[in-house]
Short mmCIF file of N, CA and C in Angstrom, two decimals:
data_model
loop_
_atom_site.label_atom_id
_atom_site.label_comp_id
_atom_site.label_asym_id
_atom_site.label_seq_id
_atom_site.Cartn_x
_atom_site.Cartn_y
_atom_site.Cartn_z
N VAL A 281 2.37 11.55 -5.58
CA VAL A 281 1.06 11.44 -5.02
C VAL A 281 1.97 11.66 -3.79
N LYS A 282 1.31 13.24 -3.04
CA LYS A 282 1.17 13.21 -1.84
C LYS A 282 0.31 12.56 -0.87
N THR A 283 0.36 11.53 0.17
CA THR A 283 -0.97 10.98 0.55
C THR A 283 -0.78 11.12 2.01
N ASP A 284 0.35 11.69 2.88
CA ASP A 284 0.55 11.97 4.55
C ASP A 284 -1.12 12.60 4.80
N GLU A 285 -1.48 13.49 4.25
CA GLU A 285 -2.79 14.23 4.75
C GLU A 285 -3.91 13.30 4.49
N ALA A 286 -4.28 13.00 3.55
CA ALA A 286 -5.49 11.70 3.46
C ALA A 286 -5.21 10.52 3.97
N VAL A 287 -4.00 10.19 4.62
CA VAL A 287 -3.84 8.68 5.38
C VAL A 287 -4.22 9.74 7.23
N ARG A 288 -3.73 10.94 6.80
CA ARG A 288 -4.09 10.89 8.53
C ARG A 288 -5.83 11.39 8.95
N LYS A 289 -6.32 11.24 7.23
CA LYS A 289 -7.99 11.74 7.59
C LYS A 289 -8.37 10.52 7.47
N LEU A 290 -8.02 9.32 7.61
CA LEU A 290 -8.84 8.38 7.48
C LEU A 290 -9.90 7.93 8.62
N ALA A 291 -10.93 7.51 8.32
CA ALA A 291 -11.75 7.49 9.65
C ALA A 291 -11.39 5.97 9.93
N PRO A 292 -11.74 5.36 11.17
CA PRO A 292 -11.45 4.12 11.88
C PRO A 292 -11.84 2.90 10.99
N GLU A 293 -12.91 3.21 10.31
CA GLU A 293 -13.57 1.76 9.39
C GLU A 293 -13.22 1.35 8.01
N GLN A 294 -12.01 2.99 7.54
CA GLN A 294 -11.40 2.71 6.61
C GLN A 294 -9.97 2.08 6.49
N SER A 295 -9.28 1.27 5.19
CA SER A 295 -7.81 1.11 5.47
C SER A 295 -7.42 1.17 4.25
N PHE A 296 -6.29 0.87 4.16
CA PHE A 296 -5.29 1.28 3.00
C PHE A 296 -4.67 0.02 2.41
N MET A 297 -4.10 0.11 1.18
CA MET A 297 -3.15 -0.86 0.99
C MET A 297 -2.11 -0.08 0.39
N CYS A 298 -0.63 -0.77 0.65
CA CYS A 298 0.37 0.34 0.22
C CYS A 298 1.34 -0.42 -0.39
N VAL A 299 1.70 -0.43 -2.10
CA VAL A 299 2.72 -1.62 -2.68
C VAL A 299 3.67 -0.68 -3.19
N ALA A 300 5.11 -1.48 -2.55
CA ALA A 300 6.05 -0.69 -3.04
C ALA A 300 7.02 -1.45 -3.09
N SER A 301 8.17 -1.66 -4.27
CA SER A 301 9.23 -2.62 -4.61
C SER A 301 10.66 -1.88 -4.27
N LEU A 302 11.47 -2.93 -3.04
CA LEU A 302 12.76 -2.39 -2.86
C LEU A 302 13.80 -1.53 -3.40
N ASP A 303 13.43 -1.84 -4.99
CA ASP A 303 14.14 -0.99 -6.23
C ASP A 303 13.50 0.55 -6.01
N ASP A 304 12.52 0.61 -5.96
CA ASP A 304 11.86 2.36 -5.75
C ASP A 304 12.15 2.41 -4.09
N LYS A 305 13.27 2.94 -3.86
CA LYS A 305 13.66 3.49 -2.41
C LYS A 305 12.46 4.43 -1.80
N TYR A 306 12.33 5.38 -2.58
CA TYR A 306 11.40 6.60 -1.75
C TYR A 306 9.92 6.01 -1.66
N SER A 307 9.69 5.19 -2.90
CA SER A 307 8.31 4.60 -2.54
C SER A 307 8.37 3.26 -1.35
N TYR A 308 9.15 2.71 -1.43
CA TYR A 308 9.38 1.78 -0.22
C TYR A 308 9.06 2.33 0.92
N GLU A 309 10.45 3.44 1.40
CA GLU A 309 10.25 3.94 2.22
C GLU A 309 8.69 4.85 3.11
N THR A 310 8.07 4.86 1.77
CA THR A 310 6.81 5.71 2.38
C THR A 310 5.93 4.64 2.88
N CYS A 311 5.91 3.64 2.02
CA CYS A 311 4.44 2.70 2.45
C CYS A 311 5.45 2.18 3.68
N ARG A 312 6.52 1.87 4.22
CA ARG A 312 6.98 1.53 5.36
C ARG A 312 6.80 2.61 6.23
N ASP A 313 6.91 3.86 5.85
CA ASP A 313 6.22 4.88 7.42
C ASP A 313 5.09 5.43 7.40
N ILE A 314 4.82 5.39 6.11
CA ILE A 314 3.08 6.05 6.27
C ILE A 314 2.01 5.40 7.26
N GLY A 315 2.39 4.03 7.70
CA GLY A 315 1.58 3.15 8.40
C GLY A 315 1.26 4.09 9.84
N GLN A 316 2.63 4.80 10.10
CA GLN A 316 2.68 5.22 11.42
C GLN A 316 2.11 6.90 11.84
N LEU A 317 1.02 6.97 10.46
CA LEU A 317 0.12 8.22 10.63
C LEU A 317 -1.03 8.04 10.92
N THR A 318 -1.17 6.69 10.65
CA THR A 318 -2.57 6.81 11.33
C THR A 318 -2.95 5.45 12.00
N GLN A 319 -4.08 4.73 12.59
CA GLN A 319 -4.36 3.40 13.19
C GLN A 319 -4.95 2.58 12.20
N VAL A 320 -5.75 2.86 11.28
CA VAL A 320 -6.50 2.55 10.62
C VAL A 320 -5.77 0.69 9.97
N ARG A 321 -6.75 -0.28 9.94
CA ARG A 321 -6.33 -1.11 8.89
C ARG A 321 -5.30 -0.86 7.84
N ARG A 322 -4.19 -1.48 7.66
CA ARG A 322 -3.37 -1.14 6.50
C ARG A 322 -2.67 -2.66 6.30
N GLU A 323 -2.65 -2.96 4.82
CA GLU A 323 -1.61 -3.71 4.08
C GLU A 323 -0.58 -3.20 3.55
N ASN A 324 1.15 -3.43 3.89
CA ASN A 324 1.94 -2.92 3.07
C ASN A 324 2.25 -4.22 2.34
N VAL A 325 2.29 -4.07 0.70
CA VAL A 325 2.72 -5.39 0.00
C VAL A 325 4.37 -4.46 -0.60
N GLN A 326 5.47 -5.58 -0.23
CA GLN A 326 6.39 -5.25 -0.62
C GLN A 326 7.35 -6.24 -1.50
N LEU A 327 7.53 -5.69 -2.36
CA LEU A 327 8.41 -6.50 -3.61
C LEU A 327 9.67 -6.24 -3.82
N VAL A 328 10.26 -7.37 -4.28
CA VAL A 328 11.55 -7.30 -4.66
C VAL A 328 11.90 -7.01 -6.20
N ASP A 329 12.19 -5.79 -6.56
CA ASP A 329 12.97 -5.65 -8.08
C ASP A 329 11.29 -5.70 -9.20
N ALA A 330 10.73 -5.36 -8.87
CA ALA A 330 9.14 -4.94 -9.55
C ALA A 330 9.09 -3.93 -9.67
N GLY A 331 10.23 -2.73 -9.93
CA GLY A 331 9.89 -1.48 -10.39
C GLY A 331 9.03 -0.46 -9.86
N HIS A 332 8.59 0.60 -10.46
CA HIS A 332 7.67 1.50 -10.03
C HIS A 332 6.52 1.46 -10.86
N GLY A 333 5.45 1.83 -10.10
CA GLY A 333 3.69 2.28 -10.73
C GLY A 333 3.47 0.88 -11.18
N THR A 334 3.13 1.24 -12.74
CA THR A 334 2.39 0.25 -13.26
C THR A 334 3.40 -0.99 -13.98
N HIS A 335 4.43 -0.80 -13.50
CA HIS A 335 5.64 -1.83 -13.91
C HIS A 335 5.26 -3.02 -12.69
N MET A 336 4.95 -2.66 -11.65
CA MET A 336 4.60 -3.47 -10.27
C MET A 336 3.76 -4.51 -10.72
N PHE A 337 2.74 -4.57 -11.71
CA PHE A 337 1.59 -5.14 -11.66
C PHE A 337 2.16 -6.44 -12.74
N THR A 338 3.37 -6.31 -13.07
CA THR A 338 4.01 -7.51 -14.29
C THR A 338 4.05 -8.59 -12.93
N GLU A 339 4.38 -8.13 -11.82
CA GLU A 339 4.84 -9.11 -10.68
C GLU A 339 4.06 -10.15 -10.65
N PRO A 340 4.46 -11.33 -10.82
CA PRO A 340 3.09 -12.68 -10.38
C PRO A 340 1.97 -12.60 -9.13
N ASP A 341 1.00 -12.31 -9.25
CA ASP A 341 -0.15 -12.67 -8.27
C ASP A 341 -0.36 -11.18 -7.24
N LEU A 342 0.14 -10.26 -8.05
CA LEU A 342 -0.45 -8.56 -7.52
C LEU A 342 -1.59 -8.61 -8.07
N VAL A 343 -2.00 -8.42 -8.92
CA VAL A 343 -3.21 -8.18 -9.46
C VAL A 343 -4.42 -8.70 -8.61
N ALA A 344 -4.51 -10.28 -8.53
CA ALA A 344 -5.20 -11.25 -7.51
C ALA A 344 -4.79 -10.54 -5.91
N ARG A 345 -4.06 -10.49 -5.66
CA ARG A 345 -3.74 -10.03 -4.17
C ARG A 345 -4.44 -8.67 -4.03
N VAL A 346 -4.41 -7.63 -4.84
CA VAL A 346 -5.19 -6.39 -4.83
C VAL A 346 -6.33 -6.66 -5.12
N VAL A 347 -7.13 -7.08 -6.31
CA VAL A 347 -8.35 -8.22 -6.19
C VAL A 347 -9.15 -8.32 -4.68
N GLU A 348 -8.33 -9.57 -4.20
CA GLU A 348 -8.73 -10.31 -2.88
C GLU A 348 -9.01 -9.25 -2.10
N TRP A 349 -8.08 -7.94 -1.69
CA TRP A 349 -8.14 -6.82 -0.80
C TRP A 349 -9.00 -6.09 -0.78
N VAL A 350 -9.34 -5.49 -2.40
CA VAL A 350 -10.65 -5.14 -2.39
C VAL A 350 -11.91 -5.76 -2.25
N LYS A 351 -12.15 -7.39 -2.21
CA LYS A 351 -13.26 -7.72 -2.33
C LYS A 351 -13.45 -7.93 -0.59
N GLU A 352 -12.41 -8.36 0.33
CA GLU A 352 -12.43 -8.37 1.31
C GLU A 352 -13.04 -7.05 2.23
N ARG A 353 -12.88 -6.05 1.71
CA ARG A 353 -13.41 -4.65 2.17
C ARG A 353 -14.71 -4.63 1.75
N LEU A 354 -15.04 -4.99 0.91
CA LEU A 354 -16.64 -4.92 0.09
C LEU A 354 -17.40 -5.71 0.90
N LYS A 355 -17.05 -6.56 1.86
CA LYS A 355 -18.26 -7.41 2.53
C LYS A 355 -18.73 -6.98 3.33
#
């Protein structure tokens, strides 16, 4: 998924969450670097040995963390 252009187009009131695991080097580096493309609020979640994609949702508390992040933005 190409995200660079979408992140650059975010409005000041928007935000994003980026989740990646250290063992997925490309995604981890993308999450680390993508924040430099925008000044909007963002949260980087860096996991260890959590795999890639949906495999990360087996990580304890990740689903709850994402749900809480979404709820905060809906207030």
